XYZ file of C-alpha atoms in Angstrom:
239
model
C 121.858 -11.050 164.103
C 118.960 -10.410 166.287
C 118.472 -12.538 169.803
C 115.440 -14.313 170.756
C 114.393 -16.035 173.812
C 111.847 -18.535 173.799
C 110.229 -19.751 177.391
C 108.267 -22.818 177.504
C 106.462 -24.925 180.073
C 103.170 -24.833 181.986
C 100.190 -27.044 181.067
C 101.258 -29.781 178.779
C 98.072 -29.619 176.988
C 99.101 -26.993 174.943
C 102.187 -28.756 173.639
C 104.588 -26.130 174.466
C 107.613 -28.041 173.359
C 106.361 -28.867 170.219
C 105.110 -25.178 169.723
C 108.494 -23.843 170.973
C 110.265 -26.244 168.323
C 108.077 -24.724 165.313
C 108.743 -21.111 166.691
C 112.437 -21.906 167.171
C 112.826 -23.282 163.526
C 110.750 -20.216 162.262
C 112.951 -17.511 163.888
C 115.908 -19.249 163.090
C 114.927 -19.307 159.288
C 114.468 -15.667 159.557
C 118.076 -14.889 161.040
C 117.443 -15.004 164.792
C 119.927 -16.338 167.236
C 117.218 -18.410 169.417
C 117.674 -19.481 173.047
C 115.013 -22.124 174.342
C 114.340 -22.203 178.021
C 112.263 -24.566 180.095
C 112.219 -22.582 183.331
C 110.840 -19.236 184.150
C 114.167 -18.286 185.968
C 115.146 -17.248 182.265
C 113.357 -13.842 183.289
C 115.568 -13.439 186.324
C 118.753 -11.868 184.527
C 117.229 -8.305 183.599
C 120.410 -7.425 181.994
C 120.385 -10.357 179.694
C 116.637 -9.398 178.756
C 117.604 -6.006 177.787
C 120.192 -7.382 175.727
C 117.461 -9.340 173.571
C 115.416 -8.254 170.656
C 112.519 -10.463 171.398
C 110.934 -12.592 174.235
C 108.502 -15.362 173.159
C 106.574 -16.826 175.999
C 105.075 -20.435 175.416
C 103.771 -21.246 179.121
C 100.129 -21.785 179.915
C 98.613 -21.779 183.399
C 101.576 -21.024 185.337
C 102.622 -19.150 188.326
C 105.168 -16.417 188.501
C 106.937 -14.215 190.904
C 106.035 -10.145 190.735
C 110.035 -9.698 189.924
C 110.104 -11.932 187.180
C 107.161 -9.944 185.653
C 108.747 -6.888 186.277
C 112.189 -7.887 184.682
C 109.966 -8.681 181.490
C 108.043 -5.844 181.715
C 110.991 -3.348 182.140
C 112.705 -4.917 179.256
C 109.636 -4.707 176.846
C 109.222 -0.919 177.881
C 112.864 -0.065 176.943
C 112.143 -1.672 173.370
C 112.631 -5.293 173.538
C 109.558 -7.108 171.654
C 107.036 -9.597 173.229
C 105.222 -11.774 170.914
C 103.346 -15.035 171.334
C 100.024 -17.203 170.843
C 97.037 -18.698 172.338
C 97.128 -19.585 176.306
C 100.823 -19.367 175.931
C 100.698 -15.460 176.112
C 97.445 -14.580 177.096
C 96.519 -17.243 179.745
C 100.197 -17.642 181.067
C 99.608 -16.409 184.670
C 96.037 -15.782 185.721
C 97.119 -14.353 188.890
C 99.150 -11.689 187.610
C 97.303 -8.653 186.319
C 100.739 -6.957 185.604
C 101.571 -9.664 182.825
C 98.057 -9.338 181.542
C 98.054 -5.489 181.182
C 101.205 -5.651 179.331
C 100.244 -8.546 176.867
C 96.890 -6.668 176.181
C 94.522 -9.345 177.004
C 93.633 -12.753 179.151
C 91.711 -15.678 177.902
C 88.260 -16.338 179.924
C 86.381 -18.991 177.657
C 86.523 -21.209 174.703
C 82.573 -22.235 174.139
C 82.671 -25.687 172.404
C 86.278 -26.477 173.626
C 88.192 -27.923 170.974
C 87.081 -28.571 167.426
C 84.762 -25.727 166.905
C 84.793 -24.711 163.335
C 84.994 -20.900 162.765
C 86.427 -18.158 160.571
C 89.253 -15.646 161.292
C 88.532 -12.410 159.631
C 91.552 -10.401 158.459
C 91.007 -6.857 159.139
C 92.767 -4.907 156.586
C 93.733 -1.400 157.713
C 96.746 0.828 157.986
C 98.870 -2.336 159.476
C 101.230 -3.948 156.939
C 101.214 -6.871 159.210
C 98.266 -8.568 157.414
C 98.848 -7.283 153.952
C 97.743 -9.699 151.501
C 96.492 -12.038 153.813
C 92.923 -13.475 153.096
C 90.268 -14.768 155.634
C 90.610 -18.319 156.550
C 88.688 -21.139 158.577
C 90.056 -23.209 161.393
C 88.840 -26.172 163.597
C 90.107 -25.617 167.250
C 89.365 -23.647 170.418
C 87.851 -20.258 169.613
C 89.248 -18.119 172.182
C 86.763 -15.469 173.971
C 88.949 -13.108 175.642
C 88.875 -9.805 177.933
C 90.956 -7.298 175.726
C 92.755 -4.084 176.532
C 90.704 -1.397 174.340
C 94.178 0.002 173.595
C 95.031 -2.811 171.212
C 94.951 -2.477 167.288
C 93.165 -5.528 166.069
C 94.451 -7.185 162.960
C 91.889 -10.011 162.867
C 88.804 -11.077 164.730
C 86.285 -13.946 164.881
C 82.369 -13.909 165.349
C 80.725 -15.065 168.518
C 78.546 -16.941 169.298
C 79.476 -20.061 166.978
C 78.463 -22.578 169.874
C 75.609 -22.109 172.165
C 76.077 -21.009 175.784
C 75.213 -18.135 178.217
C 76.635 -15.719 175.945
C 74.627 -16.498 172.965
C 71.529 -14.348 174.091
C 73.913 -11.199 174.157
C 74.490 -9.635 170.559
C 76.742 -10.851 168.128
C 80.341 -9.728 168.904
C 83.714 -9.712 166.846
C 86.241 -10.844 169.022
C 89.671 -10.033 168.554
C 92.091 -12.930 167.341
C 95.302 -10.992 166.377
C 96.291 -7.657 167.753
C 99.302 -5.324 168.634
C 100.190 -2.782 171.173
C 102.906 -0.822 172.808
C 104.349 -1.190 176.137
C 106.687 1.842 176.675
C 108.377 1.701 173.527
C 108.290 -1.953 173.017
C 106.065 -3.736 170.465
C 103.480 -6.384 171.595
C 101.988 -9.057 169.240
C 99.417 -11.328 170.021
C 97.614 -14.295 168.177
C 94.902 -16.317 169.952
C 95.163 -19.253 167.579
C 97.524 -22.350 168.455
C 95.680 -24.565 170.844
C 97.945 -27.367 169.596
C 101.342 -27.447 167.591
C 99.189 -28.560 164.446
C 97.224 -25.195 164.647
C 100.503 -23.314 164.843
C 101.877 -24.993 162.022
C 98.840 -24.059 159.589
C 100.506 -21.887 156.750
C 98.215 -18.845 157.671
C 98.954 -19.051 161.424
C 102.888 -19.552 160.847
C 102.753 -16.381 158.438
C 100.927 -14.487 161.123
C 103.342 -15.704 163.769
C 106.494 -14.879 161.406
C 105.346 -11.480 160.659
C 104.654 -10.723 164.206
C 108.000 -11.772 165.331
C 109.830 -9.794 162.910
C 107.650 -6.734 163.783
C 107.986 -7.079 167.540
C 111.802 -7.647 167.295
C 112.300 -4.651 165.005
C 110.786 -2.443 167.605
C 113.949 -2.137 169.647
C 115.709 -0.405 166.832
C 113.088 1.674 165.914
C 112.758 2.981 169.213
C 116.335 4.237 169.860
C 116.406 7.709 171.023
C 112.798 7.631 171.953
C 111.998 8.380 175.843
C 110.073 5.695 177.065
C 109.226 6.951 180.517
C 109.553 5.657 183.893
C 110.897 2.008 183.377
C 110.369 1.365 186.912
C 106.387 1.511 186.609
C 104.721 -1.369 188.239
C 101.153 0.190 188.277
C 99.580 -2.647 190.059
C 100.933 -3.208 193.738
C 98.178 -5.567 194.587
C 99.035 -8.405 192.111
C 100.782 -11.381 193.573
């Protein structure tokens, strides 16, 4: 049985407890043994992190020590999957660039705030993660992110929908779902999920289910692959 750790907390506006319960249920239905923690100290036990198959952060606008990020980073570099959504993963720790480098992006704006109607465009490519899925509409926050150019984009949304200082730029397709590698570990992100009702949408739940499974399968797939220097920190100025 694969093991997953869900760590929830931070800003209450993103309903971390409710979102974590959806994720816990989804993972349990797919054969995971799931632990849910409400403290970042869950990242303190490096040996335990290395024994996991999947880490799921649900923690917005928090502060974290460099040591805790280092523990997560090294576990992912060795093959543990990392997967999450919305601000719970890519607006988790604004003051830690190591976290942002690992996850592949950082939220910077949501023009129009909550209640913007926009379309999520599925990018059919070599990835099986979105096979058979169709474009869909959502009414929520439309995330504008600064994104690692190394990610593989699986879904996008078109800006601008709402007027703002960005509107006079040309139209851009902003990544909504992506994957990337961190060492030999697999990283998966979906920018949807402002509230639990968005996470509970059938399309979003399916995106997250596929992402969780893909990220967790990376540990077994990585066996025998040399991950390089797991001691890498890369950003000595963070924190």
